[in-house]
XYZ file of C-alpha atoms in Angstrom:
119
model
C 91.512 -31.835 21.115
C 91.780 -29.097 19.122
C 89.513 -25.958 19.477
C 90.087 -22.709 17.258
C 88.298 -19.332 17.768
C 87.831 -16.625 15.114
C 85.711 -13.652 14.172
C 87.258 -11.298 16.931
C 87.996 -7.855 15.951
C 87.283 -4.192 16.900
C 83.618 -3.067 17.127
C 81.779 0.353 18.228
C 79.925 0.628 21.374
C 76.325 -1.312 20.229
C 77.862 -3.016 17.106
C 77.837 -6.852 16.667
C 80.379 -9.647 16.166
C 79.870 -13.193 15.623
C 82.853 -15.486 17.128
C 83.200 -19.088 15.715
C 85.234 -22.048 17.412
C 85.784 -25.053 15.259
C 86.454 -28.200 17.239
C 88.333 -31.408 16.336
C 89.886 -34.487 17.583
C 86.739 -35.366 19.713
C 83.116 -36.363 19.600
C 81.820 -32.564 19.487
C 77.887 -33.466 19.753
C 78.701 -35.285 22.873
C 80.141 -32.450 24.874
C 78.719 -29.422 26.780
C 80.605 -26.146 25.173
C 81.002 -22.871 26.758
C 82.939 -19.337 26.108
C 85.175 -17.900 28.756
C 86.409 -14.341 28.402
C 89.673 -12.874 29.980
C 90.545 -9.226 30.022
C 93.884 -7.821 31.187
C 94.415 -8.196 34.874
C 91.237 -10.162 35.423
C 89.989 -13.432 36.337
C 88.648 -15.518 33.508
C 84.707 -14.909 33.592
C 82.325 -17.624 32.403
C 79.941 -15.698 29.944
C 78.052 -18.930 28.373
C 77.319 -22.406 27.695
C 75.298 -25.066 25.814
C 74.632 -28.338 26.444
C 75.212 -31.537 24.278
C 71.968 -33.266 23.508
C 69.208 -30.770 24.003
C 71.090 -27.849 23.509
C 69.981 -25.850 26.585
C 71.778 -22.799 26.669
C 73.269 -20.476 29.718
C 74.316 -17.169 30.210
C 76.061 -15.198 32.601
C 74.120 -11.732 34.015
C 76.615 -9.831 32.043
C 75.760 -10.754 28.566
C 72.098 -12.229 28.953
C 70.070 -10.877 26.414
C 72.880 -9.311 24.299
C 74.789 -12.653 23.213
C 73.586 -15.920 22.073
C 75.152 -19.152 22.091
C 74.734 -21.782 19.629
C 76.088 -25.345 17.906
C 76.134 -26.787 14.760
C 77.165 -30.310 15.483
C 77.359 -31.006 11.873
C 79.944 -28.653 11.583
C 81.269 -29.290 14.878
C 81.377 -25.595 15.159
C 80.185 -23.694 18.504
C 79.230 -19.854 17.883
C 78.426 -16.876 20.034
C 76.426 -14.075 18.456
C 77.046 -10.682 20.376
C 75.148 -7.835 20.089
C 74.771 -4.261 21.648
C 78.465 -4.766 22.418
C 79.977 -2.459 25.378
C 83.405 -1.653 26.106
C 83.388 -3.710 29.050
C 83.267 -6.750 26.918
C 86.623 -6.292 25.659
C 88.390 -9.220 26.549
C 90.301 -12.390 24.869
C 87.283 -14.870 24.282
C 87.737 -18.712 24.519
C 85.804 -21.160 23.615
C 86.136 -24.422 26.038
C 84.762 -27.829 26.439
C 82.891 -28.510 29.666
C 84.244 -30.782 31.958
C 82.413 -34.029 32.723
C 83.152 -34.292 36.335
C 82.615 -30.795 37.333
C 80.390 -27.859 36.588
C 81.725 -24.841 35.739
C 85.218 -26.541 34.889
C 86.579 -26.883 31.708
C 89.336 -29.666 30.268
C 90.488 -27.942 26.940
C 90.555 -24.419 25.993
C 91.389 -22.721 22.552
C 93.983 -20.185 22.279
C 91.183 -17.207 22.143
C 90.033 -14.603 19.837
C 90.425 -10.788 20.567
C 87.529 -8.689 20.844
C 87.894 -4.991 21.424
C 84.800 -2.792 21.781
C 85.878 1.160 21.804
C 83.858 4.339 20.166
């Protein structure tokens, strides 16, 4: 299993970035996927998830209305469109494969892509 994130970078407050995560080594369409971020000194924070099958989406309150998760099963790729970015969105963003045995647990993570939001 391999998950490779890309698309991070620097943005100004109010700006936008789109993250991508390319998956390999498993049947991508069969798994729920999530984005989890971690700022220095903080615990990892789940921010968004998308189901396999019907593609139902879920968001943490901290990003609801600003971020949009999506997936393209034909391309084995997960996305996170981030709008109206805030300095508190600064973190290392990981995509993660949802565990099939427990909610809000993940069995594989990517290395992450850094997002920095500053004036």
